[in-house]
């Protein structure tokens, strides 16, 4: 074999080797490099080298068969104060993306770009522990394949769009720890998938929609808002954990029908009245706090009610019995 033939063979083998080693779709790689540029080339994305296979880049995952980018998870194990940017519209140019995450990036600012609605395959969206601002976008209701939506620990303001209730595949929705105002949309009681609902640490007002009585969610956390009225609609048939603490709810606790699946009940700092119902002795409660309310009467004996200490019961109107002082005749 001549020298020329050996050179050609070597070149061909090198070309084939590179073709098989670089599995990343060229268009996806181009988009990722644009995203990196739009994010001001952060050190967190130092592995995004145009001379290497983008399926091997940090925070990236490719589909094992098609090799299209299906996951982009940009996060820091501790808050990264050097990562300063806004979420670029270029993220909407990854058509097969199923997971998108920006997490613990306190200098990530600005609103959520409408370009995200192009991601029709998106199932998991988490943008949390950032400085994302503006309203919760109504256009998120167009991401009909979403199973998980987390916009917690941000600076979102305004009301919650009722259109989010049209997301039929949600397993969980986290809008907690923002600055949201207004009332809880009635559509949140009509979720077909019965997602876990986290709306705590906001400035929500008004009452809980009566439509909540139709939910079969496992977790409902509405704590630390300014909600009022009757909260009994939240106690659905599948409920395991409910937190209504630090609101202004006012209703008769003795008339509530509790789900047998309930394991955690936090009602502290409200205006709840009546007696603690006997049915709570039949539940496998792992956590209970009814302090700082207007409850009265003897704490029922049995189950796990005496396992909780004084601090879970105190500061009520006339509640008595173990673990509180005995009731007076």
mmCIF file of C-alpha atoms in Angstrom:
data_model
loop_
_atom_site.group_PDB
_atom_site.id
_atom_site.type_symbol
_atom_site.label_atom_id
_atom_site.label_comp_id
_atom_site.label_asym_id
_atom_site.label_seq_id
_atom_site.Cartn_x
_atom_site.Cartn_y
_atom_site.Cartn_z
ATOM 1 C CA UNK A 1 0.000 0.000 0.000
ATOM 2 C CA UNK A 2 1.420 3.372 -1.020
ATOM 3 C CA UNK A 3 1.979 6.273 1.339
ATOM 4 C CA UNK A 4 -0.850 8.172 -0.335
ATOM 5 C CA UNK A 5 -3.246 5.257 0.193
ATOM 6 C CA UNK A 6 -2.263 4.990 3.861
ATOM 7 C CA UNK A 7 -2.867 8.708 4.313
ATOM 8 C CA UNK A 8 -6.309 8.467 2.712
ATOM 9 C CA UNK A 9 -7.199 5.442 4.843
ATOM 10 C CA UNK A 10 -6.055 7.193 8.010
ATOM 11 C CA UNK A 11 -8.077 10.300 7.120
ATOM 12 C CA UNK A 12 -11.155 8.169 6.415
ATOM 13 C CA UNK A 13 -10.829 6.326 9.745
ATOM 14 C CA UNK A 14 -10.389 9.612 11.575
ATOM 15 C CA UNK A 15 -13.495 11.032 9.890
ATOM 16 C CA UNK A 16 -15.545 7.932 10.729
ATOM 17 C CA UNK A 17 -14.297 7.980 14.321
ATOM 18 C CA UNK A 18 -15.260 11.628 14.736
ATOM 19 C CA UNK A 19 -18.659 11.052 13.131
ATOM 20 C CA UNK A 20 -19.466 8.283 15.564
ATOM 21 C CA UNK A 21 -18.008 10.000 18.625
ATOM 22 C CA UNK A 22 -19.820 13.303 18.103
ATOM 23 C CA UNK A 23 -23.404 12.149 18.579
ATOM 24 C CA UNK A 24 -24.870 15.570 19.289
ATOM 25 C CA UNK A 25 -27.251 16.988 16.708
ATOM 26 C CA UNK A 26 -25.446 19.886 14.936
ATOM 27 C CA UNK A 27 -28.435 22.242 15.207
ATOM 28 C CA UNK A 28 -28.830 21.478 18.912
ATOM 29 C CA UNK A 29 -25.122 22.191 19.458
ATOM 30 C CA UNK A 30 -25.467 25.501 17.638
ATOM 31 C CA UNK A 31 -28.414 26.467 19.856
ATOM 32 C CA UNK A 32 -26.582 25.463 23.045
ATOM 33 C CA UNK A 33 -23.590 27.597 22.125
ATOM 34 C CA UNK A 34 -25.974 30.501 21.511
ATOM 35 C CA UNK A 35 -27.556 29.900 24.935
ATOM 36 C CA UNK A 36 -24.089 29.943 26.505
ATOM 37 C CA UNK A 37 -23.344 33.250 24.783
ATOM 38 C CA UNK A 38 -26.704 34.706 25.821
ATOM 39 C CA UNK A 39 -25.944 33.698 29.425
ATOM 40 C CA UNK A 40 -22.674 35.664 29.241
ATOM 41 C CA UNK A 41 -20.437 32.577 29.013
ATOM 42 C CA UNK A 42 -20.621 31.604 32.699
ATOM 43 C CA UNK A 43 -17.948 29.448 34.288
ATOM 44 C CA UNK A 44 -20.686 26.964 35.163
ATOM 45 C CA UNK A 45 -20.842 26.087 31.447
ATOM 46 C CA UNK A 46 -17.073 25.821 30.930
ATOM 47 C CA UNK A 47 -17.459 22.263 29.608
ATOM 48 C CA UNK A 48 -19.493 23.535 26.652
ATOM 49 C CA UNK A 49 -16.594 23.310 24.221
ATOM 50 C CA UNK A 50 -17.570 23.496 20.528
ATOM 51 C CA UNK A 51 -14.822 20.960 19.750
ATOM 52 C CA UNK A 52 -16.402 18.249 21.895
ATOM 53 C CA UNK A 53 -19.611 16.234 21.760
ATOM 54 C CA UNK A 54 -22.382 18.294 23.357
ATOM 55 C CA UNK A 55 -24.025 15.127 24.660
ATOM 56 C CA UNK A 56 -21.081 14.967 27.082
ATOM 57 C CA UNK A 57 -21.423 18.549 28.292
ATOM 58 C CA UNK A 58 -22.220 19.321 31.914
ATOM 59 C CA UNK A 59 -25.947 19.962 32.597
ATOM 60 C CA UNK A 60 -26.924 18.379 29.245
ATOM 61 C CA UNK A 61 -28.637 15.099 28.489
ATOM 62 C CA UNK A 62 -29.297 13.555 25.076
ATOM 63 C CA UNK A 63 -31.868 10.976 24.088
ATOM 64 C CA UNK A 64 -29.986 7.652 23.803
ATOM 65 C CA UNK A 65 -31.598 6.820 20.468
ATOM 66 C CA UNK A 66 -32.105 10.101 18.629
ATOM 67 C CA UNK A 67 -29.238 11.988 20.362
ATOM 68 C CA UNK A 68 -31.401 15.120 20.467
ATOM 69 C CA UNK A 69 -31.093 17.302 23.564
ATOM 70 C CA UNK A 70 -33.919 16.378 25.954
ATOM 71 C CA UNK A 71 -32.669 17.889 29.218
ATOM 72 C CA UNK A 72 -31.055 21.209 30.169
ATOM 73 C CA UNK A 73 -30.496 21.592 33.920
ATOM 74 C CA UNK A 74 -28.393 24.610 34.834
ATOM 75 C CA UNK A 75 -28.000 24.757 38.596
ATOM 76 C CA UNK A 76 -25.519 25.220 41.376
ATOM 77 C CA UNK A 77 -25.263 23.120 44.536
ATOM 78 C CA UNK A 78 -24.794 26.414 46.400
ATOM 79 C CA UNK A 79 -26.142 29.803 45.259
ATOM 80 C CA UNK A 80 -23.895 30.968 42.417
ATOM 81 C CA UNK A 81 -23.579 34.761 42.679
ATOM 82 C CA UNK A 82 -21.319 34.970 39.622
ATOM 83 C CA UNK A 83 -23.995 33.711 37.243
ATOM 84 C CA UNK A 84 -25.624 36.952 36.069
ATOM 85 C CA UNK A 85 -28.072 36.872 33.157
ATOM 86 C CA UNK A 86 -31.684 36.490 32.062
ATOM 87 C CA UNK A 87 -33.255 33.350 30.665
ATOM 88 C CA UNK A 88 -32.623 33.716 26.930
ATOM 89 C CA UNK A 89 -35.322 33.150 24.293
ATOM 90 C CA UNK A 90 -32.874 30.768 22.620
ATOM 91 C CA UNK A 91 -33.919 28.034 25.081
ATOM 92 C CA UNK A 92 -37.077 27.754 22.979
ATOM 93 C CA UNK A 93 -35.002 26.469 20.054
ATOM 94 C CA UNK A 94 -34.422 23.009 21.552
ATOM 95 C CA UNK A 95 -37.560 21.326 20.151
ATOM 96 C CA UNK A 96 -37.141 17.972 21.927
ATOM 97 C CA UNK A 97 -36.489 19.366 25.394
ATOM 98 C CA UNK A 98 -38.431 17.535 28.122
ATOM 99 C CA UNK A 99 -36.657 18.957 31.183
ATOM 100 C CA UNK A 100 -35.650 22.577 31.752
ATOM 101 C CA UNK A 101 -34.179 23.732 35.057
ATOM 102 C CA UNK A 102 -32.508 26.874 36.394
ATOM 103 C CA UNK A 103 -31.867 26.478 40.133
ATOM 104 C CA UNK A 104 -29.996 28.389 42.852
ATOM 105 C CA UNK A 105 -28.883 31.203 40.566
ATOM 106 C CA UNK A 106 -29.707 34.376 42.552
ATOM 107 C CA UNK A 107 -28.534 36.723 39.786
ATOM 108 C CA UNK A 108 -30.775 35.147 37.170
ATOM 109 C CA UNK A 109 -33.261 37.966 36.631
ATOM 110 C CA UNK A 110 -36.043 39.155 34.368
ATOM 111 C CA UNK A 111 -39.292 37.503 33.310
ATOM 112 C CA UNK A 112 -39.900 34.062 31.905
ATOM 113 C CA UNK A 113 -39.555 34.361 28.110
ATOM 114 C CA UNK A 114 -42.592 33.460 25.951
ATOM 115 C CA UNK A 115 -40.242 31.416 23.732
ATOM 116 C CA UNK A 116 -40.608 28.604 26.276
ATOM 117 C CA UNK A 117 -44.025 27.883 24.765
ATOM 118 C CA UNK A 118 -42.219 26.428 21.738
ATOM 119 C CA UNK A 119 -41.104 23.503 23.909
ATOM 120 C CA UNK A 120 -44.117 21.307 23.199
ATOM 121 C CA UNK A 121 -42.459 18.182 24.663
ATOM 122 C CA UNK A 122 -41.599 19.857 27.975
ATOM 123 C CA UNK A 123 -42.633 17.818 31.014
ATOM 124 C CA UNK A 124 -40.483 19.207 33.825
ATOM 125 C CA UNK A 125 -39.996 22.961 34.371
ATOM 126 C CA UNK A 126 -38.167 24.218 37.430
ATOM 127 C CA UNK A 127 -36.969 27.794 37.826
ATOM 128 C CA UNK A 128 -36.409 28.203 41.554
ATOM 129 C CA UNK A 129 -34.165 30.073 43.976
ATOM 130 C CA UNK A 130 -33.516 32.785 41.370
ATOM 131 C CA UNK A 131 -34.575 36.421 41.030
ATOM 132 C CA UNK A 132 -37.112 35.708 38.325
ATOM 133 C CA UNK A 133 -39.614 38.578 38.324
ATOM 134 C CA UNK A 134 -42.836 39.674 36.684
ATOM 135 C CA UNK A 135 -46.123 37.763 36.733
ATOM 136 C CA UNK A 136 -46.673 34.024 36.543
ATOM 137 C CA UNK A 137 -47.180 33.818 32.769
ATOM 138 C CA UNK A 138 -50.566 32.651 31.530
ATOM 139 C CA UNK A 139 -48.826 31.241 28.461
ATOM 140 C CA UNK A 140 -47.521 28.346 30.587
ATOM 141 C CA UNK A 141 -50.954 26.759 30.131
ATOM 142 C CA UNK A 142 -49.879 26.029 26.562
ATOM 143 C CA UNK A 143 -47.286 23.529 27.817
ATOM 144 C CA UNK A 144 -49.877 20.779 27.967
ATOM 145 C CA UNK A 145 -47.390 17.957 28.628
ATOM 146 C CA UNK A 146 -46.105 19.462 31.881
ATOM 147 C CA UNK A 147 -46.137 17.063 34.821
ATOM 148 C CA UNK A 148 -44.062 19.243 37.172
ATOM 149 C CA UNK A 149 -44.050 23.046 37.472
ATOM 150 C CA UNK A 150 -41.827 24.735 40.056
ATOM 151 C CA UNK A 151 -41.469 28.528 40.155
ATOM 152 C CA UNK A 152 -40.790 28.736 43.896
ATOM 153 C CA UNK A 153 -38.350 31.010 45.742
ATOM 154 C CA UNK A 154 -38.446 33.841 43.204
ATOM 155 C CA UNK A 155 -39.760 37.415 43.023
ATOM 156 C CA UNK A 156 -42.904 36.772 41.007
ATOM 157 C CA UNK A 157 -45.752 39.227 41.504
ATOM 158 C CA UNK A 158 -49.373 39.671 40.450
ATOM 159 C CA UNK A 159 -52.184 37.152 40.484
ATOM 160 C CA UNK A 160 -52.147 33.457 39.624
ATOM 161 C CA UNK A 161 -53.551 32.911 36.123
ATOM 162 C CA UNK A 162 -56.603 30.674 36.156
ATOM 163 C CA UNK A 163 -55.521 29.126 32.864
ATOM 164 C CA UNK A 164 -52.940 27.025 34.744
ATOM 165 C CA UNK A 165 -55.875 24.904 35.873
ATOM 166 C CA UNK A 166 -56.024 23.612 32.298
ATOM 167 C CA UNK A 167 -52.747 21.712 32.703
ATOM 168 C CA UNK A 168 -54.205 18.226 32.760
ATOM 169 C CA UNK A 169 -51.043 16.215 33.437
ATOM 170 C CA UNK A 170 -49.556 18.022 36.444
ATOM 171 C CA UNK A 171 -48.350 15.960 39.396
ATOM 172 C CA UNK A 172 -47.191 19.009 41.349
ATOM 173 C CA UNK A 173 -47.305 22.803 41.107
ATOM 174 C CA UNK A 174 -44.990 24.986 43.237
ATOM 175 C CA UNK A 175 -45.671 28.717 43.284
ATOM 176 C CA UNK A 176 -44.610 29.153 46.906
ATOM 177 C CA UNK A 177 -42.287 31.812 48.325
ATOM 178 C CA UNK A 178 -43.007 34.605 45.882
ATOM 179 C CA UNK A 179 -44.988 37.847 46.213
ATOM 180 C CA UNK A 180 -48.209 36.711 44.570
ATOM 181 C CA UNK A 181 -51.461 38.531 45.319
ATOM 182 C CA UNK A 182 -55.142 38.095 44.587
ATOM 183 C CA UNK A 183 -57.228 34.996 45.156
ATOM 184 C CA UNK A 184 -56.700 31.327 44.405
ATOM 185 C CA UNK A 185 -58.277 30.613 40.995
ATOM 186 C CA UNK A 186 -61.388 28.376 41.160
ATOM 187 C CA UNK A 187 -59.843 26.377 38.295
ATOM 188 C CA UNK A 188 -57.260 25.034 40.775
ATOM 189 C CA UNK A 189 -60.042 22.924 42.229
ATOM 190 C CA UNK A 190 -60.677 21.386 38.814
ATOM 191 C CA UNK A 191 -57.262 19.903 38.052
ATOM 192 C CA UNK A 192 -57.926 16.548 36.404
ATOM 193 C CA UNK A 193 -54.603 15.107 37.585
ATOM 194 C CA UNK A 194 -55.029 16.134 41.272
ATOM 195 C CA UNK A 195 -51.539 17.628 41.663
ATOM 196 C CA UNK A 196 -49.865 18.488 44.928
ATOM 197 C CA UNK A 197 -50.383 22.250 45.375
ATOM 198 C CA UNK A 198 -47.835 24.537 47.050
ATOM 199 C CA UNK A 199 -48.864 28.208 47.329
ATOM 200 C CA UNK A 200 -47.334 29.115 50.693
ATOM 201 C CA UNK A 201 -45.431 32.273 51.654
ATOM 202 C CA UNK A 202 -47.270 34.673 49.345
ATOM 203 C CA UNK A 203 -49.812 37.451 49.875
ATOM 204 C CA UNK A 204 -52.884 35.612 48.627
ATOM 205 C CA UNK A 205 -56.259 36.826 49.872
ATOM 206 C CA UNK A 206 -59.896 35.749 49.747
ATOM 207 C CA UNK A 207 -61.382 32.339 50.409
ATOM 208 C CA UNK A 208 -60.534 28.838 49.254
ATOM 209 C CA UNK A 209 -62.667 28.052 46.192
ATOM 210 C CA UNK A 210 -65.440 25.542 46.902
ATOM 211 C CA UNK A 211 -64.199 23.614 43.858
ATOM 212 C CA UNK A 212 -61.335 22.335 46.064
ATOM 213 C CA UNK A 213 -63.759 19.789 47.516
ATOM 214 C CA UNK A 214 -63.419 17.867 44.250
ATOM 215 C CA UNK A 215 -59.630 17.527 44.511
ATOM 216 C CA UNK A 216 -57.885 14.295 45.453
ATOM 217 C CA UNK A 217 -54.447 15.803 45.931
ATOM 218 C CA UNK A 218 -52.005 14.296 48.418
ATOM 219 C CA UNK A 219 -50.490 17.602 49.560
ATOM 220 C CA UNK A 220 -51.992 21.096 49.870
ATOM 221 C CA UNK A 221 -49.855 23.861 51.377
ATOM 222 C CA UNK A 222 -51.503 27.292 51.592
ATOM 223 C CA UNK A 223 -49.603 28.475 54.668
ATOM 224 C CA UNK A 224 -48.428 32.026 55.359
ATOM 225 C CA UNK A 225 -50.925 33.937 53.243
ATOM 226 C CA UNK A 226 -53.885 36.173 54.121
ATOM 227 C CA UNK A 227 -56.660 33.716 53.321
ATOM 228 C CA UNK A 228 -59.960 33.848 55.191
ATOM 229 C CA UNK A 229 -63.208 31.959 55.687
ATOM 230 C CA UNK A 230 -63.942 28.260 55.610
ATOM 231 C CA UNK A 231 -61.032 25.964 54.743
ATOM 232 C CA UNK A 232 -62.954 22.695 54.992
ATOM 233 C CA UNK A 233 -63.118 22.245 51.171
ATOM 234 C CA UNK A 234 -59.407 21.300 51.124
ATOM 235 C CA UNK A 235 -59.867 18.092 53.094
ATOM 236 C CA UNK A 236 -60.270 15.731 50.152
ATOM 237 C CA UNK A 237 -60.512 11.977 50.166
ATOM 238 C CA UNK A 238 -56.840 11.323 49.323
ATOM 239 C CA UNK A 239 -55.205 14.095 51.348
ATOM 240 C CA UNK A 240 -52.059 13.134 53.265
ATOM 241 C CA UNK A 241 -50.592 16.483 54.261
ATOM 242 C CA UNK A 242 -52.267 19.862 54.661
ATOM 243 C CA UNK A 243 -50.738 23.100 55.906
ATOM 244 C CA UNK A 244 -53.083 26.056 56.401
ATOM 245 C CA UNK A 245 -51.036 27.741 59.106
ATOM 246 C CA UNK A 246 -50.638 31.508 59.553
ATOM 247 C CA UNK A 247 -53.722 32.663 57.700
ATOM 248 C CA UNK A 248 -57.031 34.050 58.950
ATOM 249 C CA UNK A 249 -59.253 31.011 58.442
ATOM 250 C CA UNK A 250 -62.370 30.829 60.587
ATOM 251 C CA UNK A 251 -64.472 27.634 60.649
ATOM 252 C CA UNK A 252 -65.761 24.956 63.030
ATOM 253 C CA UNK A 253 -63.110 22.220 63.201
ATOM 254 C CA UNK A 254 -65.552 19.708 64.683
ATOM 255 C CA UNK A 255 -67.574 19.696 61.448
ATOM 256 C CA UNK A 256 -64.672 18.886 59.121
ATOM 257 C CA UNK A 257 -64.611 15.475 57.441
ATOM 258 C CA UNK A 258 -61.006 14.293 57.523
ATOM 259 C CA UNK A 259 -59.551 11.824 55.048
ATOM 260 C CA UNK A 260 -58.378 8.562 56.603
ATOM 261 C CA UNK A 261 -55.082 9.012 54.732
ATOM 262 C CA UNK A 262 -54.176 12.242 56.582
ATOM 263 C CA UNK A 263 -50.767 12.101 58.311
ATOM 264 C CA UNK A 264 -49.866 15.778 58.763
ATOM 265 C CA UNK A 265 -52.163 18.632 59.822
ATOM 266 C CA UNK A 266 -50.924 22.161 60.523
ATOM 267 C CA UNK A 267 -53.564 24.758 61.397
ATOM 268 C CA UNK A 268 -51.621 27.040 63.745
ATOM 269 C CA UNK A 269 -52.194 30.814 63.893
ATOM 270 C CA UNK A 270 -55.743 31.069 62.544
ATOM 271 C CA UNK A 271 -59.194 31.782 63.999
ATOM 272 C CA UNK A 272 -60.494 28.214 63.970
ATOM 273 C CA UNK A 273 -63.094 27.372 66.614
ATOM 274 C CA UNK A 274 -65.073 24.394 67.916
ATOM 275 C CA UNK A 275 -63.736 21.131 69.356
ATOM 276 C CA UNK A 276 -61.016 18.783 68.205
ATOM 277 C CA UNK A 277 -63.014 15.936 66.615
ATOM 278 C CA UNK A 278 -62.794 12.386 67.967
ATOM 279 C CA UNK A 279 -62.038 11.048 64.489
ATOM 280 C CA UNK A 280 -58.472 12.407 64.729
ATOM 281 C CA UNK A 281 -57.727 9.594 67.211
ATOM 282 C CA UNK A 282 -58.191 7.095 64.384
ATOM 283 C CA UNK A 283 -55.613 8.688 62.090
ATOM 284 C CA UNK A 284 -51.912 7.846 61.786
ATOM 285 C CA UNK A 285 -50.841 11.416 62.462
ATOM 286 C CA UNK A 286 -47.122 12.087 62.244
ATOM 287 C CA UNK A 287 -47.515 15.841 62.735
ATOM 288 C CA UNK A 288 -50.212 18.004 64.306
ATOM 289 C CA UNK A 289 -50.310 21.682 65.263
ATOM 290 C CA UNK A 290 -53.543 23.482 66.187
ATOM 291 C CA UNK A 291 -51.982 26.149 68.420
ATOM 292 C CA UNK A 292 -52.969 29.837 68.370
ATOM 293 C CA UNK A 293 -56.624 29.326 67.459
ATOM 294 C CA UNK A 294 -59.966 29.552 69.287
ATOM 295 C CA UNK A 295 -60.563 25.882 69.991
ATOM 296 C CA UNK A 296 -62.350 24.707 73.100
ATOM 297 C CA UNK A 297 -63.196 21.529 74.983
ATOM 298 C CA UNK A 298 -61.241 18.413 75.903
ATOM 299 C CA UNK A 299 -58.568 16.990 73.642
ATOM 300 C CA UNK A 300 -59.816 13.496 72.702
ATOM 301 C CA UNK A 301 -57.870 10.670 74.293
ATOM 302 C CA UNK A 302 -56.443 8.007 72.018
ATOM 303 C CA UNK A 303 -54.525 7.459 68.839
ATOM 304 C CA UNK A 304 -51.508 9.746 68.652
ATOM 305 C CA UNK A 305 -53.053 12.936 70.016
ATOM 306 C CA UNK A 306 -51.203 12.631 73.334
ATOM 307 C CA UNK A 307 -47.875 12.085 71.530
ATOM 308 C CA UNK A 308 -47.712 15.777 70.655
ATOM 309 C CA UNK A 309 -46.512 18.279 73.228
ATOM 310 C CA UNK A 310 -48.086 21.345 74.779
ATOM 311 C CA UNK A 311 -46.747 23.657 72.095
ATOM 312 C CA UNK A 312 -48.903 22.008 69.412
ATOM 313 C CA UNK A 313 -52.071 22.816 71.401
ATOM 314 C CA UNK A 314 -51.473 25.917 73.469
ATOM 315 C CA UNK A 315 -52.876 29.462 72.993
ATOM 316 C CA UNK A 316 -56.441 28.375 72.309
ATOM 317 C CA UNK A 317 -59.632 29.712 73.867
ATOM 318 C CA UNK A 318 -60.426 26.911 76.319
ATOM 319 C CA UNK A 319 -58.747 23.732 75.094
ATOM 320 C CA UNK A 320 -57.889 21.314 77.892
ATOM 321 C CA UNK A 321 -56.820 17.767 78.654
ATOM 322 C CA UNK A 322 -53.543 15.942 78.065
ATOM 323 C CA UNK A 323 -50.998 17.176 77.146
ATOM 324 C CA UNK A 324 -52.561 20.466 78.334
ATOM 325 C CA UNK A 325 -53.770 20.906 81.945
ATOM 326 C CA UNK A 326 -56.804 18.846 82.950
ATOM 327 C CA UNK A 327 -60.256 20.161 82.210
ATOM 328 C CA UNK A 328 -62.124 21.808 85.053
ATOM 329 C CA UNK A 329 -65.504 20.363 86.017
#
